[in-house]
JSON list of C-alpha atoms in Angstrom, two decimals:
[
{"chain": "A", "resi": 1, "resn": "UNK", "atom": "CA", "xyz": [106.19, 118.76, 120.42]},
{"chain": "A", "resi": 2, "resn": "UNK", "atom": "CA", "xyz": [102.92, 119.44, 122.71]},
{"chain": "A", "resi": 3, "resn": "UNK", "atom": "CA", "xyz": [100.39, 121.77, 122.68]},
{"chain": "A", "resi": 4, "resn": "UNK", "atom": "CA", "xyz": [96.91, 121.91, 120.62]},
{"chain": "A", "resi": 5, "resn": "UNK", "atom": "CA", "xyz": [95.64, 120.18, 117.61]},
{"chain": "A", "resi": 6, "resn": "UNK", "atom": "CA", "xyz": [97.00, 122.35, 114.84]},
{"chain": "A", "resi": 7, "resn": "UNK", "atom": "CA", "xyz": [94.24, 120.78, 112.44]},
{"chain": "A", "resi": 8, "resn": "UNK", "atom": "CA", "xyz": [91.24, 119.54, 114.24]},
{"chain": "A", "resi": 9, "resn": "UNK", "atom": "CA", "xyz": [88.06, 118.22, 112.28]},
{"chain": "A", "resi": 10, "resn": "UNK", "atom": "CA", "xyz": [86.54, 121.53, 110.51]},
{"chain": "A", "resi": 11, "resn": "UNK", "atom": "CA", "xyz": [83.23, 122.49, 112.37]},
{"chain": "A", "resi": 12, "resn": "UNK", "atom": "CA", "xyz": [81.71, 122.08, 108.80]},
{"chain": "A", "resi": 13, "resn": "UNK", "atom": "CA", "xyz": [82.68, 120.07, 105.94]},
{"chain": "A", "resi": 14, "resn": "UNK", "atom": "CA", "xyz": [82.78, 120.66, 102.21]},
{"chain": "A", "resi": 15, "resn": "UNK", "atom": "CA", "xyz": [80.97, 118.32, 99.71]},
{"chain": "A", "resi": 16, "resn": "UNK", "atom": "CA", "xyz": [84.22, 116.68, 98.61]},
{"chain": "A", "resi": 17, "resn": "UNK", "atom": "CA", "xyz": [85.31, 116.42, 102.76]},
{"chain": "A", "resi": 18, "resn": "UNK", "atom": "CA", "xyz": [82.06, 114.95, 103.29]},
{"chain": "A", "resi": 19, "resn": "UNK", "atom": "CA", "xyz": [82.46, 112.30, 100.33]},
{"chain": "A", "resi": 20, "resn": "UNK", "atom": "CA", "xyz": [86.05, 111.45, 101.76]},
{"chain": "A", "resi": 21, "resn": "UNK", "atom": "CA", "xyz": [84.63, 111.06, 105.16]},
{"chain": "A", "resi": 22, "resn": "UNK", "atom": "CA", "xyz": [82.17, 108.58, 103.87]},
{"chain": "A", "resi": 23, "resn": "UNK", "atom": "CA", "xyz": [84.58, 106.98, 102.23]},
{"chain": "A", "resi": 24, "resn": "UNK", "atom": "CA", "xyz": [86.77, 105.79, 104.84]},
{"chain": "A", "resi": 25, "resn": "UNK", "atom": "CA", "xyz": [84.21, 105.38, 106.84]},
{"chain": "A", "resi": 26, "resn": "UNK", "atom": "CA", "xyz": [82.57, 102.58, 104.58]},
{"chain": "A", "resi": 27, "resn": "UNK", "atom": "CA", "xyz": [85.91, 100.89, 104.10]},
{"chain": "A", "resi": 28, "resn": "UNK", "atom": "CA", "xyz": [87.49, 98.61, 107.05]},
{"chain": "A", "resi": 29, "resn": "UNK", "atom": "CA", "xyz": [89.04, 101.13, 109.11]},
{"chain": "A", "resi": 30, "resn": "UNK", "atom": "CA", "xyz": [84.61, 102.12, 109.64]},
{"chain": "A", "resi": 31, "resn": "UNK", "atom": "CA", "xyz": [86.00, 105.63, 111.41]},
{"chain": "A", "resi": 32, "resn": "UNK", "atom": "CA", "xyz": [87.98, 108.65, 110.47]},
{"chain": "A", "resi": 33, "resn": "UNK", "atom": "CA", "xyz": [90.25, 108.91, 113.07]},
{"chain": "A", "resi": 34, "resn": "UNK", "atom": "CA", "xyz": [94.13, 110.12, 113.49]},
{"chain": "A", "resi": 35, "resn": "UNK", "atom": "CA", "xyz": [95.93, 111.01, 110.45]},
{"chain": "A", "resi": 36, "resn": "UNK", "atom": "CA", "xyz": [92.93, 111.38, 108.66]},
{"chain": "A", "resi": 37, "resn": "UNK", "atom": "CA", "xyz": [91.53, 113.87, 110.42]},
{"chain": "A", "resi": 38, "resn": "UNK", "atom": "CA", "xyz": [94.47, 116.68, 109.34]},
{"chain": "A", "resi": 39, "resn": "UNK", "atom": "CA", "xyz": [94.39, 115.12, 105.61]},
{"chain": "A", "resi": 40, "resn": "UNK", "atom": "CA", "xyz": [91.14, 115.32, 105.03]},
{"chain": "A", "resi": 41, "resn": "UNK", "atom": "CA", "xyz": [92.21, 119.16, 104.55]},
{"chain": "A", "resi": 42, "resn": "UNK", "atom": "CA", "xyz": [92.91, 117.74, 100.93]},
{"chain": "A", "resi": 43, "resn": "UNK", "atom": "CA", "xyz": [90.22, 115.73, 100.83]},
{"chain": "A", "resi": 44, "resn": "UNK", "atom": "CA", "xyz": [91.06, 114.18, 97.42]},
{"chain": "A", "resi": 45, "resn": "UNK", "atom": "CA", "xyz": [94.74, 113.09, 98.51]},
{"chain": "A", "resi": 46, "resn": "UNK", "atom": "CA", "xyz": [93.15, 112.11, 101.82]},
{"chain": "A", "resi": 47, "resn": "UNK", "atom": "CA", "xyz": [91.14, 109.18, 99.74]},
{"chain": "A", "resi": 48, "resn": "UNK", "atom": "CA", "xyz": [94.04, 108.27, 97.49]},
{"chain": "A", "resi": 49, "resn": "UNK", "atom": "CA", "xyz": [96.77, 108.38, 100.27]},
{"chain": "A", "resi": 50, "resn": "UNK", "atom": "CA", "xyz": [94.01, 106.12, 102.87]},
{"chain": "A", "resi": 51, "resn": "UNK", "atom": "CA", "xyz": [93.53, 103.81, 100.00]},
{"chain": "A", "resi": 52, "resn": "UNK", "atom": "CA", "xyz": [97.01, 103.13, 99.56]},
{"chain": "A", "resi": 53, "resn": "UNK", "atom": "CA", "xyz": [97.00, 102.31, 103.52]},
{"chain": "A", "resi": 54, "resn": "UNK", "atom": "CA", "xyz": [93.71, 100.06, 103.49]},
{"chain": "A", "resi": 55, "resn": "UNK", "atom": "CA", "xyz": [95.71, 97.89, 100.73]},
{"chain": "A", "resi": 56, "resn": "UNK", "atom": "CA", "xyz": [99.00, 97.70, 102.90]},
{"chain": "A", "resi": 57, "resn": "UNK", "atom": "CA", "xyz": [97.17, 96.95, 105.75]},
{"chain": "A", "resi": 58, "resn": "UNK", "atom": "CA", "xyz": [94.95, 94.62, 104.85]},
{"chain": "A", "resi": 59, "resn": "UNK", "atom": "CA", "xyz": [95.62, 93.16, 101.59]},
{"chain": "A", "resi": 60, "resn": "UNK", "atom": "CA", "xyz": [99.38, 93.50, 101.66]},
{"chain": "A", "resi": 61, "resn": "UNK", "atom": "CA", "xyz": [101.35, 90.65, 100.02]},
{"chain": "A", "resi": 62, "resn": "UNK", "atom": "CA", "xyz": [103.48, 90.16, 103.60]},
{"chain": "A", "resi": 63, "resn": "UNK", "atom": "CA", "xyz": [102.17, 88.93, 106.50]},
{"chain": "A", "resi": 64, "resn": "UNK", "atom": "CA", "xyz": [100.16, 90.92, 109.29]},
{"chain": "A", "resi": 65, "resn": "UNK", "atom": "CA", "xyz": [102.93, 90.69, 111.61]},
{"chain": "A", "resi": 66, "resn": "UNK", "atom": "CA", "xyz": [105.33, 92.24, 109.79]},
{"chain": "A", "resi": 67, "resn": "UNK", "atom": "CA", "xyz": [103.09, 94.88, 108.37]},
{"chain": "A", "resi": 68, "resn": "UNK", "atom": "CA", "xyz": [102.68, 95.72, 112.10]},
{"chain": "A", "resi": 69, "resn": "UNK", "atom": "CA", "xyz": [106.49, 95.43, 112.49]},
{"chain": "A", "resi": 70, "resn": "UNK", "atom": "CA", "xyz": [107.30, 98.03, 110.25]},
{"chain": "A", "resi": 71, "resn": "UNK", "atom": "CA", "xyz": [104.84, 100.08, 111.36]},
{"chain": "A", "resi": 72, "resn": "UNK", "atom": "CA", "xyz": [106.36, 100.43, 114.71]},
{"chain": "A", "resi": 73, "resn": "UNK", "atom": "CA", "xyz": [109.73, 101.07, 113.70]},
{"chain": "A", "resi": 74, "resn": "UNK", "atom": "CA", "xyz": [108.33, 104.01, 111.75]},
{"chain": "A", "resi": 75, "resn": "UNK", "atom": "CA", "xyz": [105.92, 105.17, 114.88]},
{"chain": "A", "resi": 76, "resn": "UNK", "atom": "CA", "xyz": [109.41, 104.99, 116.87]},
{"chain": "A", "resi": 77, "resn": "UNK", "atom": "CA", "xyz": [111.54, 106.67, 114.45]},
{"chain": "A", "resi": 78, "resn": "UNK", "atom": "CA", "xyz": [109.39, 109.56, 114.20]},
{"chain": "A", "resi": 79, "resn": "UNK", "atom": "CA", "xyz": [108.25, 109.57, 117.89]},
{"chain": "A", "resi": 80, "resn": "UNK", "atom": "CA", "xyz": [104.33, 108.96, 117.30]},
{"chain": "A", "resi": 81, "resn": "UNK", "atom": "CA", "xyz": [102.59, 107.96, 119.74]},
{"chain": "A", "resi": 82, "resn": "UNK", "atom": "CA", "xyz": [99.40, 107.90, 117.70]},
{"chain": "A", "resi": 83, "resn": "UNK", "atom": "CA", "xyz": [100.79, 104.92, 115.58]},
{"chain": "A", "resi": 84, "resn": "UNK", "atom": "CA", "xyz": [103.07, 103.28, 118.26]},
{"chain": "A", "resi": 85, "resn": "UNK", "atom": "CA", "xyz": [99.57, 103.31, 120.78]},
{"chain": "A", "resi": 86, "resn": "UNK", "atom": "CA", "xyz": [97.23, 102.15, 118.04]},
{"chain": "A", "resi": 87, "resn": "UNK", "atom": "CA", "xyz": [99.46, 99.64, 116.48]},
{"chain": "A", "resi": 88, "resn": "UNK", "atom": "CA", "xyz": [101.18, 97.93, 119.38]},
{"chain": "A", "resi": 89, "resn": "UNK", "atom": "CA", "xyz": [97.62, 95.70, 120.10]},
{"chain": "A", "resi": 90, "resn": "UNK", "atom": "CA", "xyz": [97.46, 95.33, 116.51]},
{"chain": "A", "resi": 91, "resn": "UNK", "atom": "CA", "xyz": [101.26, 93.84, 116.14]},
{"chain": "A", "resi": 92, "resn": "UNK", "atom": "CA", "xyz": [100.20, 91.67, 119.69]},
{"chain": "A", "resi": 93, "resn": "UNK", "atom": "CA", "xyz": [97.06, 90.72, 117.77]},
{"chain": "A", "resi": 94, "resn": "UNK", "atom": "CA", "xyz": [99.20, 89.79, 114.59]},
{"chain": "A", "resi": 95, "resn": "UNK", "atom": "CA", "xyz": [101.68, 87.45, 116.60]},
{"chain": "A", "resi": 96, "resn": "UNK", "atom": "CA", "xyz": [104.73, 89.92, 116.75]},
{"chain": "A", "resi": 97, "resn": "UNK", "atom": "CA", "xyz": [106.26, 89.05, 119.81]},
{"chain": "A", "resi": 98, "resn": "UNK", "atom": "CA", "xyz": [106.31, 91.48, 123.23]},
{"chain": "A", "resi": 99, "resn": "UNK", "atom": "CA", "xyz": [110.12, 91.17, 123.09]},
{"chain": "A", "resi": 100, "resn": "UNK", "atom": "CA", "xyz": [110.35, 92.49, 119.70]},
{"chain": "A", "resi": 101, "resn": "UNK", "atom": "CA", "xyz": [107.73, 94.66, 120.21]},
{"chain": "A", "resi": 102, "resn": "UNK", "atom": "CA", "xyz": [109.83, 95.90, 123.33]},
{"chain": "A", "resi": 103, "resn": "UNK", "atom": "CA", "xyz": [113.08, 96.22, 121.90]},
{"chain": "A", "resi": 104, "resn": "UNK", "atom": "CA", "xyz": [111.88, 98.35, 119.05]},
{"chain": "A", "resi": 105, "resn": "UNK", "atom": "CA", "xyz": [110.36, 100.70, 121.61]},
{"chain": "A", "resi": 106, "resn": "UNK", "atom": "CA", "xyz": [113.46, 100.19, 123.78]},
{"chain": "A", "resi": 107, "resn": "UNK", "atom": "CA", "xyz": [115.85, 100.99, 120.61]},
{"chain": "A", "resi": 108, "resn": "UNK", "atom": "CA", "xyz": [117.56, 97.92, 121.05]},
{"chain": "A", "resi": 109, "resn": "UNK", "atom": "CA", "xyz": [119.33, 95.77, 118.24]},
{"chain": "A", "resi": 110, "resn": "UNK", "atom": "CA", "xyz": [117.13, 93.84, 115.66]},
{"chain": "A", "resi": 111, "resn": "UNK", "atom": "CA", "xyz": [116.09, 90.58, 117.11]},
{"chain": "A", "resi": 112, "resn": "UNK", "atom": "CA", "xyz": [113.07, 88.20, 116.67]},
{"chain": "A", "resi": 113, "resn": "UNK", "atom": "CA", "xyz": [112.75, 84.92, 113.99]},
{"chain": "A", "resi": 114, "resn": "UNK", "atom": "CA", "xyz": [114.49, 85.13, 110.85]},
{"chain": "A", "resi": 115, "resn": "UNK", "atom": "CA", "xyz": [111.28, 86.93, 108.87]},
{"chain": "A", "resi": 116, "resn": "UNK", "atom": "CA", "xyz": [111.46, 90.12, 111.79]},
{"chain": "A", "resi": 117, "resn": "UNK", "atom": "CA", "xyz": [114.63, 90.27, 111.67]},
{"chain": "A", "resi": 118, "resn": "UNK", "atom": "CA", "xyz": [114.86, 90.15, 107.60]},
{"chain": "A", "resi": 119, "resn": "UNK", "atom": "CA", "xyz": [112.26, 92.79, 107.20]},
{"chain": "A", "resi": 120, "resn": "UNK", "atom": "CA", "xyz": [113.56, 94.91, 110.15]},
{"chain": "A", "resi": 121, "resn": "UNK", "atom": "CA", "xyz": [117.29, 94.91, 108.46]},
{"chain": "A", "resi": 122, "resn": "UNK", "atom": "CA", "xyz": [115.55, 96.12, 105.35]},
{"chain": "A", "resi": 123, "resn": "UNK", "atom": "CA", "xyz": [113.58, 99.03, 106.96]},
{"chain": "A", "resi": 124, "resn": "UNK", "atom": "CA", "xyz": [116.68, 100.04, 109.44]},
{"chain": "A", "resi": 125, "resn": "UNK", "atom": "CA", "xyz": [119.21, 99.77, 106.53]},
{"chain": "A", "resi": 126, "resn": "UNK", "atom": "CA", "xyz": [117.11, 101.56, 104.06]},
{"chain": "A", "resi": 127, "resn": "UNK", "atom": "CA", "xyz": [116.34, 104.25, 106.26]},
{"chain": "A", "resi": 128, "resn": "UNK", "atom": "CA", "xyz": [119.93, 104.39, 107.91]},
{"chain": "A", "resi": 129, "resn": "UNK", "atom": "CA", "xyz": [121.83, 104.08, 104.36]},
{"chain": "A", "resi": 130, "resn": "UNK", "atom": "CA", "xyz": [119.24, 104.97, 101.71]},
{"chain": "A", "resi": 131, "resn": "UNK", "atom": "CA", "xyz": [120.44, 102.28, 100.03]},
{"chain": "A", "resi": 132, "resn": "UNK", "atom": "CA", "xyz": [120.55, 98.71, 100.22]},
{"chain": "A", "resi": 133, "resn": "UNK", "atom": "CA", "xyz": [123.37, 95.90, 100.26]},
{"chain": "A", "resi": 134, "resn": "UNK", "atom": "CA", "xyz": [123.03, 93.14, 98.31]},
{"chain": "A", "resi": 135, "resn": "UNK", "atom": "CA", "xyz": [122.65, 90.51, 101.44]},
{"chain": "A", "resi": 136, "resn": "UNK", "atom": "CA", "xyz": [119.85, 92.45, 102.99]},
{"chain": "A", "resi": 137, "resn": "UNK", "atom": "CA", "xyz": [118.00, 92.54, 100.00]},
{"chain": "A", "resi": 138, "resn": "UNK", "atom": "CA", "xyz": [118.58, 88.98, 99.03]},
{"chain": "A", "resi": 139, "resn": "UNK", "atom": "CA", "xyz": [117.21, 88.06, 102.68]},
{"chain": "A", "resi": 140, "resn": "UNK", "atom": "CA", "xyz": [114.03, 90.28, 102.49]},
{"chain": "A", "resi": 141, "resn": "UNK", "atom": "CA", "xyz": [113.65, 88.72, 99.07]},
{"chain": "A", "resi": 142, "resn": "UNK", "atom": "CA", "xyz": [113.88, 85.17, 100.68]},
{"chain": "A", "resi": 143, "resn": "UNK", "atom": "CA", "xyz": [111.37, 86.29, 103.39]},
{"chain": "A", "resi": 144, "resn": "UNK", "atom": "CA", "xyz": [108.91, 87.92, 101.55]},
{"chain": "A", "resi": 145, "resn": "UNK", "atom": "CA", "xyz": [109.78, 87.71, 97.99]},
{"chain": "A", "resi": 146, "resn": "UNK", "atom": "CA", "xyz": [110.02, 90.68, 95.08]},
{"chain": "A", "resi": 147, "resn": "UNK", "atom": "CA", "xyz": [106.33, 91.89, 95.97]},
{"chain": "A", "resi": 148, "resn": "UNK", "atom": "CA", "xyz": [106.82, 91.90, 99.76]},
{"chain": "A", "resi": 149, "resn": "UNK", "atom": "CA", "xyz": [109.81, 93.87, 99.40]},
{"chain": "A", "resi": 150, "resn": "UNK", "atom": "CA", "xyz": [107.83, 96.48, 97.30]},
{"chain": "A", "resi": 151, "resn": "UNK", "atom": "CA", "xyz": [104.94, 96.34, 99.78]},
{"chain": "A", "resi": 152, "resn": "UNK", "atom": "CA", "xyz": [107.95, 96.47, 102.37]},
{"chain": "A", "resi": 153, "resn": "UNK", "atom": "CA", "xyz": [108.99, 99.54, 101.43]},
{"chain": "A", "resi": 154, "resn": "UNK", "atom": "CA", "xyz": [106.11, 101.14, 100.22]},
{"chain": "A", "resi": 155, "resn": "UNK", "atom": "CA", "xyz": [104.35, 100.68, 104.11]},
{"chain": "A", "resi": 156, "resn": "UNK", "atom": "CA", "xyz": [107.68, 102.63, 104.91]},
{"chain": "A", "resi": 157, "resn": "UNK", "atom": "CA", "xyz": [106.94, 105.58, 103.14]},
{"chain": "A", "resi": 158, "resn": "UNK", "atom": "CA", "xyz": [102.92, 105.61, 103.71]},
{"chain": "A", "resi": 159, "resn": "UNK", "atom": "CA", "xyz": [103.53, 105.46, 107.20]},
{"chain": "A", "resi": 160, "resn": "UNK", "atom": "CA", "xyz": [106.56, 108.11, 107.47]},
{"chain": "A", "resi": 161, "resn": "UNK", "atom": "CA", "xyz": [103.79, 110.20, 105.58]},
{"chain": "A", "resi": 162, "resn": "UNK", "atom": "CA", "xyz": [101.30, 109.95, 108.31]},
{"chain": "A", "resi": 163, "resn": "UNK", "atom": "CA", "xyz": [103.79, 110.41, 111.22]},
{"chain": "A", "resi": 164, "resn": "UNK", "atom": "CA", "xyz": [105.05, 113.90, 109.35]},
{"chain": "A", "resi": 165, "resn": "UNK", "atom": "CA", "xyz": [101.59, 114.65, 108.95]},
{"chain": "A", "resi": 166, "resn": "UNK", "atom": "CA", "xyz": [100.43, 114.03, 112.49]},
{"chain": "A", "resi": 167, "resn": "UNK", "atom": "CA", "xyz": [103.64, 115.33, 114.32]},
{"chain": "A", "resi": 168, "resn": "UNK", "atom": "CA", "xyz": [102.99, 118.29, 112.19]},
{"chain": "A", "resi": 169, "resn": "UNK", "atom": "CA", "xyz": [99.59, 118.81, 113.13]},
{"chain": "A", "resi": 170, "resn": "UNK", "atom": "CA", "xyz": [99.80, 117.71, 116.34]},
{"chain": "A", "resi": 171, "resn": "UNK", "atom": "CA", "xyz": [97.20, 115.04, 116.51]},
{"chain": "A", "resi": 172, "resn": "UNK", "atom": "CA", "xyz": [96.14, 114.59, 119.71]},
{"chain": "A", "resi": 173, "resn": "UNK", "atom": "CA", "xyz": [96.57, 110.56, 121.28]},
{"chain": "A", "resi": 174, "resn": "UNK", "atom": "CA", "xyz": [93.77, 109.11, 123.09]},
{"chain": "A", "resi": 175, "resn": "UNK", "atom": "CA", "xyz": [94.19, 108.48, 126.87]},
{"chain": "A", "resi": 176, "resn": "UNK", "atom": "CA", "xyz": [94.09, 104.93, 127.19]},
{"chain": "A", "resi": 177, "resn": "UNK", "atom": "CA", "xyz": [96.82, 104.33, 124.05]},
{"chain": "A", "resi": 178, "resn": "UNK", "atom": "CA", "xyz": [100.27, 102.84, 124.95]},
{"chain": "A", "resi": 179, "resn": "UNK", "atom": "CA", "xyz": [103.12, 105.37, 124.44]},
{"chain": "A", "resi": 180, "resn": "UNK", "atom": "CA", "xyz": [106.26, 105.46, 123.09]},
{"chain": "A", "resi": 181, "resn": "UNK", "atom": "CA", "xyz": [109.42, 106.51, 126.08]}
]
């Protein structure tokens, strides 16, 4: 999957690119960076789409630790080392523990306290089944009730979006990020 950035930042911007970059730039992320730098080819979606990020990562419903759980089993599942190398500090940061962090990278079996392990059955069934039984949801829902499952699932599909996007375009990964095997 090497080679060069398919879609690097344009050498010029248009009015509405230069409105979306000011955009994300003056919300928390302070930077466009990664995904955002192939999206902002559709600069409009690019605001929508971030905006729908900024709220799962930092006003989600579930905890931070679990927002960063998910988020690696995506960045594994799609091999991106973008996400796995800027989220793994961030999932550290959160509390997610190194042997969770490791088995996810490892692809070992689900482990961690009963809230990883509820929301990581959730993701891994959904994806594995696209469906889900009736105990895994009932567990999520004890975990992180009806919201967190929405937000759950939701952080899922944002973040499958931006691994598509960036495995597409080839988005390069900084030197000093972590990286998935």
């Amino acid at each position: 999957m090497g080679g060069p950035d398919r879609l690097p930042l344009p050498s010029t911007l248009t009015a509405d690119q230069r409105a979306a970059v000011e955009k994300i730039e003056s919300g928390p992320r302070g930077a466009l960076f990664g995904p955002f730098v192939p999206l902002l080819r559709s600069p409009h979606l690019m605001t929508r789409l971030q905006l729908v990020g900024e709220h799962l990562r930092f006003d989600a419903a579930i905890a931070p630790h679990l927002t960063e759980l998910v988020i690696l089993i995506v960045a594994r599942r799609w091999g991106q080392d973008f996400e796995w190398g800027h989220h793994a500090p961030l999932a550290r940061a959160a509390g997610l523990g190194d042997d969770v962090i490791a088995a996810i990278r490892d692809g070992a079996d689900i482990t961690g306290p009963d809230d990883v392990r509820a929301v990581w059955r959730l993701v891994d069934e959904l994806e594995n089944t696209r469906a889900l039984s009736d105990s895994t949801f009932a567990s999520a829902l004890g975990t992180v009730g009806d919201t967190g499952v929405v937000e759950v699932i939701a952080t899922v599909g944002y973040y499958t979006t931006l691994a598509m996007v960036m495995n597409a375009a080839r988005t390069p990964v900084p030197h000093d990020y972590e990286r998935l095997p």
